[in-house]
PDB file of C-alpha atoms in Angstrom:
ATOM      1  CA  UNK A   1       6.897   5.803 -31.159  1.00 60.00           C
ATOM      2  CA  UNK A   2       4.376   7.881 -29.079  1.00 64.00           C
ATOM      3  CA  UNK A   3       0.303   7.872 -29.156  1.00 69.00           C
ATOM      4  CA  UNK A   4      -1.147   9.059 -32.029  1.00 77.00           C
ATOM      5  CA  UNK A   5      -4.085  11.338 -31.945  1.00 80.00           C
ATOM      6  CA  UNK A   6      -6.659   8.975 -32.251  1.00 79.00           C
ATOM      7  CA  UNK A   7      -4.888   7.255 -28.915  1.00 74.00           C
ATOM      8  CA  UNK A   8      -4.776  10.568 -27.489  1.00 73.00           C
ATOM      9  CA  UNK A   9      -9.010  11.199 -28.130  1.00 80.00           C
ATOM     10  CA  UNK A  10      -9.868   7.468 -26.918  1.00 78.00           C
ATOM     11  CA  UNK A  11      -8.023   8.632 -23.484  1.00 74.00           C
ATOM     12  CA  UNK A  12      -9.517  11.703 -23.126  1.00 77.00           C
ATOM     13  CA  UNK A  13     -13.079   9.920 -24.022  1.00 79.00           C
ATOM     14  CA  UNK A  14     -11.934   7.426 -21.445  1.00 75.00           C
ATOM     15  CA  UNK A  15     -11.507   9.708 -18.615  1.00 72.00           C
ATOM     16  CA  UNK A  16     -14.731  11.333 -19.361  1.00 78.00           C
ATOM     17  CA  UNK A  17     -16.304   8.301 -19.068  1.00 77.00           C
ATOM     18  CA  UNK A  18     -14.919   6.787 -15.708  1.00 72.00           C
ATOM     19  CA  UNK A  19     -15.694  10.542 -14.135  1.00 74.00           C
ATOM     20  CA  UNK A  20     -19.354   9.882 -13.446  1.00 75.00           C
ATOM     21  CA  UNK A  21     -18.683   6.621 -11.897  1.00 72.00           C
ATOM     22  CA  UNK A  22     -16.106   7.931  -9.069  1.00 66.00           C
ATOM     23  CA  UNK A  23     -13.377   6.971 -10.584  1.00 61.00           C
ATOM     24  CA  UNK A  24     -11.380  10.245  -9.724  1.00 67.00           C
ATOM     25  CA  UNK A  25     -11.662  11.871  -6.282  1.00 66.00           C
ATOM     26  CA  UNK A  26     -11.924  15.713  -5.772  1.00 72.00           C
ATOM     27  CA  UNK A  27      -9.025  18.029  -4.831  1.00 70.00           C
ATOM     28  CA  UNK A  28     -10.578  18.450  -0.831  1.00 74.00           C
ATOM     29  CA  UNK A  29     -10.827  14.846  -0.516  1.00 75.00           C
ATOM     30  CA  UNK A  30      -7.443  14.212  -2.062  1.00 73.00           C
ATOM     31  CA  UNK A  31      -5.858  17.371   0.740  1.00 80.00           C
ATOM     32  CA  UNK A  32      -8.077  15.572   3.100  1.00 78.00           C
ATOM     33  CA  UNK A  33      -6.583  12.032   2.382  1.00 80.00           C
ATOM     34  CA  UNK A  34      -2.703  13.895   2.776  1.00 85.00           C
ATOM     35  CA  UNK A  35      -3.656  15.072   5.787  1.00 86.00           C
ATOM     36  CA  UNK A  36      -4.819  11.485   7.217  1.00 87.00           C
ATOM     37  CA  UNK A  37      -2.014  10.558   6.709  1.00 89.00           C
ATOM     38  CA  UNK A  38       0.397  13.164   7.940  1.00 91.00           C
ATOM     39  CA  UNK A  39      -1.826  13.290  11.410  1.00 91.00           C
ATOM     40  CA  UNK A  40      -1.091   9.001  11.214  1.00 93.00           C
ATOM     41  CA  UNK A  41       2.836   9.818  10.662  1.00 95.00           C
ATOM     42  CA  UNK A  42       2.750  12.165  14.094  1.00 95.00           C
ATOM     43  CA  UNK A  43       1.138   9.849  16.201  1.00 96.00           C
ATOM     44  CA  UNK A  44       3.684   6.586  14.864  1.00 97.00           C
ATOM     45  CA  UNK A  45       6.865   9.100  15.219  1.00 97.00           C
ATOM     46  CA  UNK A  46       5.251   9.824  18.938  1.00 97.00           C
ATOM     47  CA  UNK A  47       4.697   5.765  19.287  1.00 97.00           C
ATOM     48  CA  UNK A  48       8.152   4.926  18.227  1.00 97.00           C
ATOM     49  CA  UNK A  49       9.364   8.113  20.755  1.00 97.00           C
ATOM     50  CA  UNK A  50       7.544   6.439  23.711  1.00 96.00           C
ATOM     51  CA  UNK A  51       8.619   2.881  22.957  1.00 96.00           C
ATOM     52  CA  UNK A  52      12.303   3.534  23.211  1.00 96.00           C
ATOM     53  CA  UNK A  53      11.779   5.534  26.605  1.00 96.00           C
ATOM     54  CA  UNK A  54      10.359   2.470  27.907  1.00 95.00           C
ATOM     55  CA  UNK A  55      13.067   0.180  26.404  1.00 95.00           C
ATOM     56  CA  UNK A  56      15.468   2.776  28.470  1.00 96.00           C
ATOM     57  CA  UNK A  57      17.489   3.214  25.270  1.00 95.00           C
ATOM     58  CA  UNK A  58      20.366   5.235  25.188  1.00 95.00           C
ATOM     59  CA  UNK A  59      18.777   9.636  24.693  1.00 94.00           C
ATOM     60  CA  UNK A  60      20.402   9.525  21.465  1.00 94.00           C
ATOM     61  CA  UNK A  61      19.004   6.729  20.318  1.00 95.00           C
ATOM     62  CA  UNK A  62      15.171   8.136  21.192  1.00 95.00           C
ATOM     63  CA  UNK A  63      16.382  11.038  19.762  1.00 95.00           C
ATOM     64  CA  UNK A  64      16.916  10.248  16.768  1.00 95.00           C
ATOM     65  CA  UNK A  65      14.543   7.130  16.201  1.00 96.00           C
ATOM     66  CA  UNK A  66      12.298   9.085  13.666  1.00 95.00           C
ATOM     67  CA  UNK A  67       9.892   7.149  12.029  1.00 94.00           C
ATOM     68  CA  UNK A  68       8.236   6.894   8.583  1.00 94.00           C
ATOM     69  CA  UNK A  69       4.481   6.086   7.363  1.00 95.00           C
ATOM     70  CA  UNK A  70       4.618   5.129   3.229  1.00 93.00           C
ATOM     71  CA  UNK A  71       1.711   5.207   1.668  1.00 91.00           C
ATOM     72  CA  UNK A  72       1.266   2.522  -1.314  1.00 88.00           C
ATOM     73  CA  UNK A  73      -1.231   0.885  -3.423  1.00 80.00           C
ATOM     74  CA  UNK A  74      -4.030   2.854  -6.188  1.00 73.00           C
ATOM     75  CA  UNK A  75      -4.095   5.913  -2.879  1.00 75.00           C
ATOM     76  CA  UNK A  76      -0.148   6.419  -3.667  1.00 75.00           C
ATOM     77  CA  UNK A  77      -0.395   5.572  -7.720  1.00 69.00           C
ATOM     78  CA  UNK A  78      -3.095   8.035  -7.838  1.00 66.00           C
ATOM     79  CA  UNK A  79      -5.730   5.447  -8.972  1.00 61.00           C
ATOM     80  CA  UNK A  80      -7.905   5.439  -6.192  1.00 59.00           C
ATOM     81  CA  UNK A  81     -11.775   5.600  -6.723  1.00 61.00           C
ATOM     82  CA  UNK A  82     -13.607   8.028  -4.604  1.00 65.00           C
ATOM     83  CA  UNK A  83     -13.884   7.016  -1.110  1.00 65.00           C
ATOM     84  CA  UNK A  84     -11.286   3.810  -1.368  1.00 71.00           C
ATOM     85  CA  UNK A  85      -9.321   2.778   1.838  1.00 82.00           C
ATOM     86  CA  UNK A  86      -5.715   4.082   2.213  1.00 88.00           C
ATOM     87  CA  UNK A  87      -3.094   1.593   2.717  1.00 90.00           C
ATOM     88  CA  UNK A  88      -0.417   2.681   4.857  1.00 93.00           C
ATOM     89  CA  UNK A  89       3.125   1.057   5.366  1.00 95.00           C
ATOM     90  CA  UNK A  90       5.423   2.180   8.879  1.00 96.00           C
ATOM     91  CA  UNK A  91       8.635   1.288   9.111  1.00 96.00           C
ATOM     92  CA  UNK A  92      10.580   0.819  12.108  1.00 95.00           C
ATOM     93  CA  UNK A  93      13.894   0.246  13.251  1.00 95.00           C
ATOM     94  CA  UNK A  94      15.075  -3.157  14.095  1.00 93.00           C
ATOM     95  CA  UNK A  95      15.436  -3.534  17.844  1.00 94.00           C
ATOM     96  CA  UNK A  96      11.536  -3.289  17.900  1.00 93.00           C
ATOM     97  CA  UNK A  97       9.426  -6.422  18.434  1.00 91.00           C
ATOM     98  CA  UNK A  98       6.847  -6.568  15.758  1.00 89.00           C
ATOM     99  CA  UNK A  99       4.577  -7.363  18.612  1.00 92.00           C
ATOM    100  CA  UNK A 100       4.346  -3.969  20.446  1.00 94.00           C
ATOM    101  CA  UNK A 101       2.969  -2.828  16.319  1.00 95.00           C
ATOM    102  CA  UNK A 102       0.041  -4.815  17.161  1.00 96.00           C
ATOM    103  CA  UNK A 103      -0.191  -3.870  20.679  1.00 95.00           C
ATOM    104  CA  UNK A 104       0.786  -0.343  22.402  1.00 96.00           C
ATOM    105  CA  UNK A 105       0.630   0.994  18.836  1.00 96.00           C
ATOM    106  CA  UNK A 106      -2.852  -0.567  18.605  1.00 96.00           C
ATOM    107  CA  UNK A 107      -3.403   1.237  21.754  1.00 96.00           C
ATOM    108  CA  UNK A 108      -2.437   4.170  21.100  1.00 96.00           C
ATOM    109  CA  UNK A 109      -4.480   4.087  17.850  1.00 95.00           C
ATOM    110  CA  UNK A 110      -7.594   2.814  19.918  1.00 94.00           C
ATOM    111  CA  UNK A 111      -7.057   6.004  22.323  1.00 94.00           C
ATOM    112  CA  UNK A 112      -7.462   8.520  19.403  1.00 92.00           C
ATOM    113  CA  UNK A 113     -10.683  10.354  19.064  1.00 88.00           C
ATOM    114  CA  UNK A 114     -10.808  10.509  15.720  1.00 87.00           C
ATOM    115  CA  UNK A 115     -10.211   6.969  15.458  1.00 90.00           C
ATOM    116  CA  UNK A 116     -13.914   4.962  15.530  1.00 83.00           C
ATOM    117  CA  UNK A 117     -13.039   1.524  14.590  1.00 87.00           C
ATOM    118  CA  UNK A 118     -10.097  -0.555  14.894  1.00 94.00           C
ATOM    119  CA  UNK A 119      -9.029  -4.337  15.089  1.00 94.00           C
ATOM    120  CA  UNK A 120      -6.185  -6.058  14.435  1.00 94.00           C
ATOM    121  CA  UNK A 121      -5.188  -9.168  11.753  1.00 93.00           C
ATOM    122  CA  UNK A 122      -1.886 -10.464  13.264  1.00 91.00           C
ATOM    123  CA  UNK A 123      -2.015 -14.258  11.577  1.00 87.00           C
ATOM    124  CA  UNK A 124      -3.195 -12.576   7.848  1.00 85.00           C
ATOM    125  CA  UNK A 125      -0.222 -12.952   4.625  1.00 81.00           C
ATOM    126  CA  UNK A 126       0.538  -9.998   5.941  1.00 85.00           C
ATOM    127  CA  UNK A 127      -0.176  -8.409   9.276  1.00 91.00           C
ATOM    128  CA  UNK A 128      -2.208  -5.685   9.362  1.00 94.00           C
ATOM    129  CA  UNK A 129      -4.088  -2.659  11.616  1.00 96.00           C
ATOM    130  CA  UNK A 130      -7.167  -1.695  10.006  1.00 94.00           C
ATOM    131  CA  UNK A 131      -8.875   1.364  11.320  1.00 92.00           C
ATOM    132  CA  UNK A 132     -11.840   3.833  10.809  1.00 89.00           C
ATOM    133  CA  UNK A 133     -10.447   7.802  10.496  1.00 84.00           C
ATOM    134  CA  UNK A 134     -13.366  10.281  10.766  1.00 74.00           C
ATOM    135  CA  UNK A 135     -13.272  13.308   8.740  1.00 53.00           C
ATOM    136  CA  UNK A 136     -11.598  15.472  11.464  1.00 48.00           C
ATOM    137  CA  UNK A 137     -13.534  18.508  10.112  1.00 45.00           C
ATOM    138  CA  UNK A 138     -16.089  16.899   7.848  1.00 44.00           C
ATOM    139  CA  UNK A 139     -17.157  13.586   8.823  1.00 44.00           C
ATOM    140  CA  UNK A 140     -18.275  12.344   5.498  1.00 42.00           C
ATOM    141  CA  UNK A 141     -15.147  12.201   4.889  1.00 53.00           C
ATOM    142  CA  UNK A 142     -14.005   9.207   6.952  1.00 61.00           C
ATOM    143  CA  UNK A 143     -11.379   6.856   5.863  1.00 71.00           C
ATOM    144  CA  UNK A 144     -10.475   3.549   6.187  1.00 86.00           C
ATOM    145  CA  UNK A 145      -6.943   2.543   6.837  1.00 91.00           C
ATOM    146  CA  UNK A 146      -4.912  -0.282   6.863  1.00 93.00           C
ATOM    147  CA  UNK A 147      -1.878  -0.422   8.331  1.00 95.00           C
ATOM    148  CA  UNK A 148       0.993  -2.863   8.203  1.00 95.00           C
ATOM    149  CA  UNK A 149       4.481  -2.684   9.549  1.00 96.00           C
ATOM    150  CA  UNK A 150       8.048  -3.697   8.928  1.00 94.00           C
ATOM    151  CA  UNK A 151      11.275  -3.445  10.470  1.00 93.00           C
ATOM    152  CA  UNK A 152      14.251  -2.861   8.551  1.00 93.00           C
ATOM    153  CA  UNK A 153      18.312  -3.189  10.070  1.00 91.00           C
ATOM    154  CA  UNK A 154      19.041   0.326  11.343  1.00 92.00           C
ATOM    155  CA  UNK A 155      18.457   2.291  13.989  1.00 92.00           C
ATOM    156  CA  UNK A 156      16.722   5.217  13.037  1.00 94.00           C
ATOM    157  CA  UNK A 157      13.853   5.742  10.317  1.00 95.00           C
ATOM    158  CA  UNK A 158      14.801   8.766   8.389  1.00 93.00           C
ATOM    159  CA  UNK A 159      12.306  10.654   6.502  1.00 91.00           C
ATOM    160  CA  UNK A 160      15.182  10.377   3.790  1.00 93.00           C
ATOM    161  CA  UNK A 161      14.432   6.293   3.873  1.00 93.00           C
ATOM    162  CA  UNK A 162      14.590   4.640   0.062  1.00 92.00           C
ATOM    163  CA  UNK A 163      12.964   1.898   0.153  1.00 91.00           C
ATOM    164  CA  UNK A 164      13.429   0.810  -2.953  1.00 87.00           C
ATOM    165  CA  UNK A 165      17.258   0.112  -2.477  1.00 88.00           C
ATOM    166  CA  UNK A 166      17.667  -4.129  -2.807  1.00 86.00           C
ATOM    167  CA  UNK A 167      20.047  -3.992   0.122  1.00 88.00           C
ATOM    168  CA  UNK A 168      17.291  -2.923   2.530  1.00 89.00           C
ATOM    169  CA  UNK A 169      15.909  -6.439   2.349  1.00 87.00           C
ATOM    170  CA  UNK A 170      19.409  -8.182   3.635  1.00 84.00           C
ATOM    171  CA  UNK A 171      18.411 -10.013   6.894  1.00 85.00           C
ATOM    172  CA  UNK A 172      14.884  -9.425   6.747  1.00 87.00           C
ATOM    173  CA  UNK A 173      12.348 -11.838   8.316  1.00 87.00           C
ATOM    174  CA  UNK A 174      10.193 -12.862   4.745  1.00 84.00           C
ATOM    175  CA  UNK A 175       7.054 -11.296   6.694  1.00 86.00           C
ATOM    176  CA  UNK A 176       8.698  -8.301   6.805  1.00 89.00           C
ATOM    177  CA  UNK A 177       9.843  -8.641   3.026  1.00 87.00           C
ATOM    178  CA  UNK A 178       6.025  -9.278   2.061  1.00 85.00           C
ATOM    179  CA  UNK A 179       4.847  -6.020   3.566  1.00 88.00           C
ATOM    180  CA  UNK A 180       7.543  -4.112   2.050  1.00 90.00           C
ATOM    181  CA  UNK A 181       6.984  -5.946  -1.588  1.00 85.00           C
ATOM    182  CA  UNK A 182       3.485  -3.619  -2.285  1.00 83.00           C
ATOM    183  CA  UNK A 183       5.054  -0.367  -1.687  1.00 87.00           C
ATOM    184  CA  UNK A 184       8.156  -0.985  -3.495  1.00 86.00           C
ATOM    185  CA  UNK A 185       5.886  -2.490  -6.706  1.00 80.00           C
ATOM    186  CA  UNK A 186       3.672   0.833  -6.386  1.00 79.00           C
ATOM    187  CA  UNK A 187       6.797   3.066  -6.793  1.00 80.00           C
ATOM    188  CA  UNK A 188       8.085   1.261  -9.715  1.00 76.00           C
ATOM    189  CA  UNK A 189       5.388   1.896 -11.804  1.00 74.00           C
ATOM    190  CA  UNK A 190       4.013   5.219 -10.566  1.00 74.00           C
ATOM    191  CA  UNK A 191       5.375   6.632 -13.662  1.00 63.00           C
ATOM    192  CA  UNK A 192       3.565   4.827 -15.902  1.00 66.00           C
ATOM    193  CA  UNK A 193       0.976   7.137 -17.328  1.00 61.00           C
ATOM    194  CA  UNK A 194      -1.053   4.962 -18.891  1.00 68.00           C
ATOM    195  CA  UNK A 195      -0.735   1.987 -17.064  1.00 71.00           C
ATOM    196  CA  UNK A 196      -2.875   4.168 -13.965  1.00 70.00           C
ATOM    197  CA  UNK A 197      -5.051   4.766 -16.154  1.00 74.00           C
ATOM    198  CA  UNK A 198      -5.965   1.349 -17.725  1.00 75.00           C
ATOM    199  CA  UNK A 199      -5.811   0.751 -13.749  1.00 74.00           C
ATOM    200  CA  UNK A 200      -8.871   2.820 -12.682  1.00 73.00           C
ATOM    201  CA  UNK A 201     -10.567   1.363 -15.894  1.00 78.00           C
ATOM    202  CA  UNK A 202     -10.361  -2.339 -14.436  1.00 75.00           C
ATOM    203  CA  UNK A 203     -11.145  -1.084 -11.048  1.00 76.00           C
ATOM    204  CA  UNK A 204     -14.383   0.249 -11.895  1.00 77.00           C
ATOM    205  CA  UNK A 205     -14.818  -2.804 -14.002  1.00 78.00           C
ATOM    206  CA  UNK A 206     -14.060  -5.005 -11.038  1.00 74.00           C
ATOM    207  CA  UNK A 207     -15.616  -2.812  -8.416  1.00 75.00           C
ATOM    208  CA  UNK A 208     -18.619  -3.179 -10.608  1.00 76.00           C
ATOM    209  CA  UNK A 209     -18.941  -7.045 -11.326  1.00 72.00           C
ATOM    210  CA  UNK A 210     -18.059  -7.800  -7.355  1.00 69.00           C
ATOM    211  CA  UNK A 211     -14.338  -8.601  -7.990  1.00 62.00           C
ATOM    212  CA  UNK A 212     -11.234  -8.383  -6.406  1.00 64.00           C
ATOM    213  CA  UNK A 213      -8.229  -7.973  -9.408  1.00 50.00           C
ATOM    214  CA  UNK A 214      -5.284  -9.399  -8.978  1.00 43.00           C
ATOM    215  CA  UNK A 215      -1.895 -10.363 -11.125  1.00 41.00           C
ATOM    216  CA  UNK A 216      -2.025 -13.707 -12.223  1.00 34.00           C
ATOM    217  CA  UNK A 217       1.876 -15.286 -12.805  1.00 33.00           C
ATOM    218  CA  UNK A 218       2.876 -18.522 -13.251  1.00 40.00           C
ATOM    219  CA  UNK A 219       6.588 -18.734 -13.598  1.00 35.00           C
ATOM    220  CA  UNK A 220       9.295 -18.897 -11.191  1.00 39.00           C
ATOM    221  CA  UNK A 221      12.774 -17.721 -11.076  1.00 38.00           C
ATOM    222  CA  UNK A 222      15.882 -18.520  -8.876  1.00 39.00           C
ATOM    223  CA  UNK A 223      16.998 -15.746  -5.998  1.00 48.00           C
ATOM    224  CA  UNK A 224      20.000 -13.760  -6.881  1.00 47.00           C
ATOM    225  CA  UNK A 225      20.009 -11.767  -3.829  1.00 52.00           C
ATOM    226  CA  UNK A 226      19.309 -12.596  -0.298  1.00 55.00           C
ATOM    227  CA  UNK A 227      17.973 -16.393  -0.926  1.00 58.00           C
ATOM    228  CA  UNK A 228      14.247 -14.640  -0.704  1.00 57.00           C
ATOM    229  CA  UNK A 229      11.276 -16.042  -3.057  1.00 54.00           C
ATOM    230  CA  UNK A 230      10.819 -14.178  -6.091  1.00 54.00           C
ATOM    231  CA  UNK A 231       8.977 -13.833  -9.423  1.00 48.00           C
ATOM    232  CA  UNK A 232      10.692 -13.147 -13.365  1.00 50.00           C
ATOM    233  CA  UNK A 233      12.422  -9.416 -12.584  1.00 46.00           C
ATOM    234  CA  UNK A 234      12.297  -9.106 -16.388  1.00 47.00           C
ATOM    235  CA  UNK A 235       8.584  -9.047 -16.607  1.00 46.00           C
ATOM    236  CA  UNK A 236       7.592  -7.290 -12.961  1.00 46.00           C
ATOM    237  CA  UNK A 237       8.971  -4.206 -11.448  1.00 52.00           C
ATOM    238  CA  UNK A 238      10.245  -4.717  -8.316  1.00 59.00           C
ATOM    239  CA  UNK A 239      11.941  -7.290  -5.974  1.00 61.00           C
ATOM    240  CA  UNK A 240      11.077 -10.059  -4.772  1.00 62.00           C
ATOM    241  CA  UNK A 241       8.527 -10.112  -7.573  1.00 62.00           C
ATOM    242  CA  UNK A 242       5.717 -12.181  -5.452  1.00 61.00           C
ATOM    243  CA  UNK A 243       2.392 -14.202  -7.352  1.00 62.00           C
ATOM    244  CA  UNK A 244      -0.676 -13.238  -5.868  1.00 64.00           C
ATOM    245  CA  UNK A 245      -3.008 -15.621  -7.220  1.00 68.00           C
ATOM    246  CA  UNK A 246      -3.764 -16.715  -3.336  1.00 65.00           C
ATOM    247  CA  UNK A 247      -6.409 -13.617  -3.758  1.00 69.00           C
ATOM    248  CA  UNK A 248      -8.158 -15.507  -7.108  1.00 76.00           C
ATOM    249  CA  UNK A 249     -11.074 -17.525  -5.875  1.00 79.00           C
ATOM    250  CA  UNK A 250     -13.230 -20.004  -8.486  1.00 85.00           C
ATOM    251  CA  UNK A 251     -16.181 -17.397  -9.161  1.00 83.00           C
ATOM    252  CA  UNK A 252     -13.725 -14.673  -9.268  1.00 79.00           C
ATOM    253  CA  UNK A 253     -11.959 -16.449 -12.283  1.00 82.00           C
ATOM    254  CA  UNK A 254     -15.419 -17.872 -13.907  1.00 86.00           C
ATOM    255  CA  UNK A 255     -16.409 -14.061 -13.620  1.00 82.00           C
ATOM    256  CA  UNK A 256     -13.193 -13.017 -15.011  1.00 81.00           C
ATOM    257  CA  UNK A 257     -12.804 -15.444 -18.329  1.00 85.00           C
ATOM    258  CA  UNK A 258     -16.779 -14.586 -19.035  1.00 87.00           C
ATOM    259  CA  UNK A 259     -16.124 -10.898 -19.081  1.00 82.00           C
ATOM    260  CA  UNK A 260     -12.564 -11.538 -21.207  1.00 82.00           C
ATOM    261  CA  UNK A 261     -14.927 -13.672 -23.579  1.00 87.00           C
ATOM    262  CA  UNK A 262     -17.086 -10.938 -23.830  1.00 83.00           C
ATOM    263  CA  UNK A 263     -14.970  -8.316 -24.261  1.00 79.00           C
ATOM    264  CA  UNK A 264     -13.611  -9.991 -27.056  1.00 82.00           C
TER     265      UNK A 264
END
């Protein structure tokens, strides 16, 4: 059974209401954003390029190394507030060391002009590169990035790449598995309508009350793949189903139960 019409006015009321609030972003910041990252996927094809020269691989091998940035998170579901950070996922192939990510990448990153700040979180949950984009033509529009990376078992990165095939993860290190987990939760459910938008309506709610949201789970399942940790696959969208509760600190969850009180 679909919405009825009274569903249908309470969303449209809804979006009318988040709009003054900057809950939507305009179409030149959302072209911008695309273009962000496009200019990102050039210089980590040209990284990737360089990296196999010095590794003296075979010319076929550099040839065809290609390379692949994935956007993920509320920039790729299309829930993103105006202004939010993008989070970024490149994949590599497997005869890199993670190390040179967070090294001649990061240098080649720190050498950009249009990049103003950068640093580097190698001992986080998952790694990650975060960096300061300016607006290329407009410099209000300057983004923040962050940037993690994972290796998968092949030896090129076609643009063609589905990451959401289970046998991608054979092999894996798990810190490669983690970094892969967010994009491959944000494609599952990118075609839930309403879902993104009951999304933007908590974001604004957290982003308001000084919270960070997470999904709280509490119940554990046993690995029927490649022996990696997961949570219930009936209830979440994508494997290794992973609890981040790690994120939930004690005021965040006082905060939290108040406003749930409230609300009802």
């Amino acid at each position: 059974m679909g919405p009825e019409e009274a569903d249908l006015l309470q969303t449209r009321e809804l979006i009318e209401t988040l709009k003054p609030f900057g809950a939507f972003e305009k179409d030149m910041e959302l072209r911008h954003r695309e273009k962000v990252v496009k200019m990102l996927e050039s210089l980590y094809k040209e990284w990737l390029t360089e990296t196999c020269e010095m590794m003296n691989l075979p010319e076929t091998v550099t040839a065809n190394v290609g390379g692949k940035i994935f956007p993920f998170g509320s920039y790729q579901m299309g829930v993103h507030s105006k202004g939010a950070d993008i989070d970024a996922l490149c994949v590599g192939p497997g005869f890199l060391d993670r190390k040179d990510f967070f090294t001649s990448s990061f240098d080649k990153l720190k050498a950009q002009e249009e990049v103003q700040e950068i640093g580097a979180i190698e001992d986080a949950f998952v790694p990650v590169i975060k960096l300061s984009f300016n607006g290329i033509e407009i410099i209000w529009l300057e983004k923040k990035i962050d940037l993690v990376f994972a290796r998968i078992a092949q030896r090129s990165i076609p643009d063609t790449l589905d990451l959401l095939d289970d046998k991608i993860l054979k092999n894996l290190s798990k810190r490669c598995v983690r970094t892969l987990v967010d994009y491959r939760v944000t494609e599952e459910i990118l075609s839930i309508h309403n879902f993104r938008l009951a999304l933007r309506a908590v974001k604004l709610w957290a982003k308001r009350e000084e919270l960070p949201i997470s999904t709280l789970l509490k119940w554990r399942v046993e690995d029927r793949y490649f022996n990696l940790p997961v949570w219930d696959r009936r209830i979440n969208p994508a494997y290794p189903q992973q609890n981040t509760v790690f994120n939930v600190y004690p005021p965040t969850l006082a905060v939290t139960m108040e406003e749930i009180q409230w609300g009802m």
